[in-house]
Amino acid sequence: MKEEFKRFCESLNKQEDINIIRDTKAVTVGIYNFKTGNKKALEMAMKRFENHCKSCKFSIEEPIPELRVEDKQIPELSGKTCGDCGCILSYKLRQSVKKCSRW
């Protein structure tokens, strides 16, 4: 995983569109925090879920079964995606690069 992440960062450095860079970095940070079990990111995700996403109309079941993520730390997020932006909530809530407009 470390080598793949390094190659990904190198290719991202060649990108010139600032929005693509920010969005990609946000997804990458969220996945990294999810996969490594970052405790600070977990606490942040739990607060965001309780305060915002739990009752949000855009918090929906991921329609593509292969893209559903099992979240053992926050089971309520398992299989959930944001119907507004399309991000997997288990990743989106664990990053602070790009904040949701509803937080």
Coordinates of N, CA and C in Angstrom, one line a residue:
M1 N 0.8 -1.2 0.0 CA 0.0 0.0 0.0 C 0.9 1.3 0.0
K2 N 2.0 1.2 0.7 CA 2.9 2.4 0.8 C 3.4 2.8 -0.6
E3 N 3.8 1.8 -1.3 CA 4.4 2.1 -2.7 C 3.3 2.6 -3.6
E4 N 2.1 2.1 -3.5 CA 1.0 2.5 -4.4 C 0.7 4.0 -4.0
F5 N 0.7 4.3 -2.8 CA 0.4 5.6 -2.3 C 1.4 6.6 -2.8
K6 N 2.7 6.2 -2.7 CA 3.8 7.0 -3.2 C 3.7 7.3 -4.7
R7 N 3.4 6.3 -5.5 CA 3.2 6.5 -6.9 C 2.0 7.4 -7.2
F8 N 0.9 7.3 -6.5 CA -0.2 8.1 -6.6 C 0.1 9.6 -6.3
C9 N 0.8 9.8 -5.3 CA 1.2 11.2 -4.9 C 2.1 11.8 -6.0
E10 N 3.0 11.0 -6.5 CA 3.8 11.5 -7.6 C 3.0 12.0 -8.8
S11 N 2.0 11.2 -9.2 CA 1.2 11.5 -10.3 C 0.3 12.7 -10.0
L12 N -0.1 12.8 -8.8 CA -0.9 13.9 -8.4 C -0.2 15.3 -8.5
N13 N 1.1 15.2 -8.2 CA 2.0 16.4 -8.2 C 2.1 17.0 -9.6
K14 N 1.8 16.1 -10.6 CA 1.9 16.6 -12.0 C 0.6 17.2 -12.5
Q15 N -0.5 17.1 -11.7 CA -1.8 17.6 -12.0 C -1.8 19.1 -11.8
E16 N -2.5 19.8 -12.7 CA -2.5 21.3 -12.6 C -3.9 21.9 -12.1
D17 N -5.0 21.1 -12.3 CA -6.3 21.6 -11.9 C -6.4 21.5 -10.4
I18 N -6.5 22.7 -9.7 CA -6.6 22.7 -8.2 C -7.7 22.0 -7.6
N19 N -8.9 22.0 -8.3 CA -10.1 21.3 -7.8 C -9.9 19.7 -7.8
I20 N -9.3 19.3 -8.9 CA -9.0 17.8 -8.9 C -7.9 17.4 -7.9
I21 N -7.0 18.3 -7.7 CA -5.9 18.0 -6.7 C -6.6 17.9 -5.3
R22 N -7.4 18.9 -4.9 CA -8.0 19.0 -3.6 C -9.0 17.8 -3.4
D23 N -9.8 17.5 -4.4 CA -10.8 16.4 -4.3 C -10.1 15.1 -4.1
T24 N -9.0 14.9 -5.0 CA -8.3 13.6 -4.9 C -7.6 13.5 -3.6
K25 N -7.0 14.5 -3.1 CA -6.3 14.5 -1.8 C -7.3 14.2 -0.7
A26 N -8.5 14.7 -0.8 CA -9.5 14.5 0.3 C -9.9 13.0 0.3
V27 N -10.1 12.4 -0.9 CA -10.4 11.0 -0.9 C -9.3 10.1 -0.4
T28 N -8.1 10.5 -0.8 CA -6.9 9.7 -0.4 C -6.7 9.8 1.1
V29 N -6.8 11.0 1.7 CA -6.7 11.1 3.1 C -7.7 10.3 3.9
G30 N -9.0 10.4 3.4 CA -10.1 9.6 4.0 C -9.8 8.1 4.0
I31 N -9.4 7.6 2.8 CA -9.1 6.2 2.7 C -7.9 5.8 3.6
Y32 N -6.9 6.6 3.6 CA -5.7 6.4 4.5 C -6.1 6.3 5.9
N33 N -6.9 7.3 6.4 CA -7.3 7.3 7.8 C -8.2 6.1 8.1
F34 N -9.1 5.7 7.2 CA -9.9 4.6 7.4 C -9.1 3.3 7.5
K35 N -8.2 3.1 6.6 CA -7.4 1.9 6.5 C -6.4 1.7 7.7
T36 N -5.9 2.9 8.1 CA -4.9 2.8 9.2 C -5.5 2.9 10.6
G37 N -6.8 3.2 10.7 CA -7.5 3.3 12.0 C -7.1 4.5 12.8
N38 N -6.8 5.6 12.1 CA -6.5 6.8 12.8 C -7.6 7.2 13.8
K39 N -7.2 7.3 15.1 CA -8.1 7.5 16.2 C -8.7 8.9 16.1
K40 N -7.9 9.9 15.8 CA -8.4 11.3 15.8 C -9.5 11.4 14.6
A41 N -9.2 10.8 13.5 CA -10.1 10.8 12.4 C -11.4 10.0 12.7
L42 N -11.3 8.9 13.5 CA -12.4 8.2 13.9 C -13.3 9.0 14.8
E43 N -12.8 9.7 15.7 CA -13.6 10.6 16.6 C -14.3 11.6 15.8
M44 N -13.6 12.2 14.9 CA -14.1 13.3 14.0 C -15.3 12.7 13.2
A45 N -15.1 11.5 12.6 CA -16.1 10.8 11.8 C -17.4 10.6 12.6
M46 N -17.2 10.1 13.9 CA -18.4 9.8 14.7 C -19.2 11.1 15.0
K47 N -18.5 12.1 15.3 CA -19.1 13.4 15.6 C -19.9 13.9 14.3
R48 N -19.2 13.9 13.2 CA -19.8 14.3 11.9 C -21.1 13.5 11.6
F49 N -21.0 12.2 11.8 CA -22.1 11.3 11.5 C -23.3 11.7 12.4
E50 N -23.0 11.8 13.7 CA -24.1 12.0 14.7 C -24.7 13.4 14.5
N51 N -23.9 14.4 14.2 CA -24.3 15.8 14.1 C -24.9 16.2 12.7
H52 N -24.5 15.5 11.7 CA -24.9 15.9 10.4 C -25.5 14.7 9.5
C53 N -24.7 13.7 9.3 CA -25.0 12.7 8.3 C -26.1 11.8 8.7
K54 N -26.3 11.5 10.0 CA -27.2 10.6 10.4 C -28.7 10.9 10.0
S55 N -29.0 12.2 9.9 CA -30.3 12.7 9.6 C -30.3 13.3 8.2
C56 N -29.2 13.3 7.5 CA -29.1 13.9 6.1 C -29.8 13.1 5.1
K57 N -30.6 13.8 4.2 CA -31.3 13.1 3.2 C -30.4 12.5 2.1
F58 N -29.1 13.0 2.1 CA -28.2 12.5 1.1 C -27.4 11.3 1.6
S59 N -27.5 10.9 2.8 CA -26.9 9.7 3.3 C -27.7 8.5 2.9
I60 N -27.2 7.9 1.8 CA -28.0 6.8 1.2 C -27.2 5.5 1.1
E61 N -27.9 4.4 0.8 CA -27.2 3.1 0.6 C -26.5 3.2 -0.8
E62 N -25.2 2.8 -0.8 CA -24.4 2.7 -2.0 C -25.2 1.8 -3.0
P63 N -25.6 2.3 -4.2 CA -26.3 1.5 -5.1 C -25.5 0.4 -5.8
I64 N -24.2 0.6 -5.8 CA -23.3 -0.4 -6.5 C -22.7 -1.3 -5.4
P65 N -23.2 -2.6 -5.3 CA -22.8 -3.5 -4.2 C -21.2 -3.6 -4.1
E66 N -20.5 -3.6 -5.2 CA -19.1 -3.8 -5.2 C -18.4 -2.6 -4.6
L67 N -19.0 -1.4 -4.5 CA -18.4 -0.3 -3.9 C -18.7 0.0 -2.5
R68 N -19.6 -0.9 -1.9 CA -20.0 -0.7 -0.5 C -18.8 -1.1 0.4
V69 N -18.6 -0.2 1.4 CA -17.5 -0.4 2.3 C -18.1 -0.8 3.7
E70 N -17.5 -1.9 4.3 CA -17.9 -2.3 5.6 C -17.1 -1.5 6.6
D71 N -17.8 -0.8 7.5 CA -17.1 0.1 8.5 C -17.4 -0.6 9.9
K72 N -16.4 -1.3 10.3 CA -16.5 -2.0 11.6 C -16.4 -1.1 12.8
Q73 N -15.8 0.1 12.6 CA -15.7 1.0 13.8 C -17.0 1.9 13.9
I74 N -17.6 2.2 12.8 CA -18.9 2.9 12.8 C -19.8 2.1 12.0
P75 N -20.5 1.1 12.5 CA -21.3 0.2 11.7 C -22.4 0.9 10.9
E76 N -22.9 2.0 11.5 CA -24.0 2.7 10.8 C -23.6 3.3 9.4
L77 N -22.3 3.5 9.2 CA -21.7 4.0 8.0 C -21.5 2.9 6.9
S78 N -21.6 1.6 7.3 CA -21.4 0.5 6.4 C -22.3 0.6 5.2
G79 N -21.8 0.6 4.0 CA -22.5 0.6 2.8 C -23.1 2.0 2.4
K80 N -22.8 3.0 3.2 CA -23.4 4.3 2.9 C -22.5 5.2 2.0
T81 N -23.2 6.0 1.2 CA -22.5 7.0 0.3 C -23.3 8.3 0.4
C82 N -22.6 9.4 0.0 CA -23.3 10.7 -0.1 C -24.0 10.8 -1.4
G83 N -25.3 10.9 -1.4 CA -26.1 11.0 -2.6 C -25.9 12.4 -3.3
D84 N -25.2 13.3 -2.7 CA -25.0 14.6 -3.3 C -23.7 14.6 -4.1
C85 N -22.6 14.2 -3.4 CA -21.3 14.3 -4.1 C -20.8 12.9 -4.6
G86 N -21.4 11.8 -4.0 CA -21.0 10.5 -4.4 C -19.8 9.8 -3.6
C87 N -19.4 10.5 -2.6 CA -18.3 10.0 -1.8 C -18.8 8.9 -0.8
I88 N -17.9 8.0 -0.6 CA -18.2 6.9 0.4 C -18.1 7.6 1.8
L89 N -19.1 7.5 2.6 CA -19.1 8.2 3.9 C -18.1 7.8 4.9
S90 N -17.7 6.5 4.9 CA -16.7 6.0 5.8 C -15.3 6.7 5.5
Y91 N -15.1 7.2 4.2 CA -13.9 7.9 3.9 C -14.1 9.4 4.0
K92 N -15.2 9.9 3.6 CA -15.5 11.3 3.6 C -15.4 11.9 5.0
L93 N -16.0 11.2 5.9 CA -16.1 11.7 7.3 C -14.8 11.7 8.0
R94 N -13.8 11.0 7.5 CA -12.5 10.8 8.2 C -11.4 11.7 7.6
Q95 N -11.8 12.7 6.9 CA -10.8 13.7 6.3 C -11.3 15.1 6.5
S96 N -10.3 16.0 6.4 CA -10.7 17.5 6.6 C -10.1 18.3 5.5
V97 N -9.8 17.7 4.4 CA -9.3 18.4 3.2 C -10.4 19.2 2.5
K98 N -11.5 18.5 2.3 CA -12.6 19.1 1.6 C -13.9 18.9 2.5
K99 N -14.4 19.9 3.1 CA -15.5 19.8 4.0 C -16.8 19.8 3.2
C100 N -17.8 19.1 3.8 CA -19.1 19.1 3.2 C -19.8 20.4 3.5
S101 N -20.6 20.8 2.6 CA -21.3 22.1 2.7 C -22.4 22.0 3.9
R102 N -22.7 20.8 4.3 CA -23.7 20.6 5.3 C -23.2 20.4 6.7
W103 N -21.8 20.4 6.8 CA -21.2 20.3 8.2 C -21.2 21.6 8.8

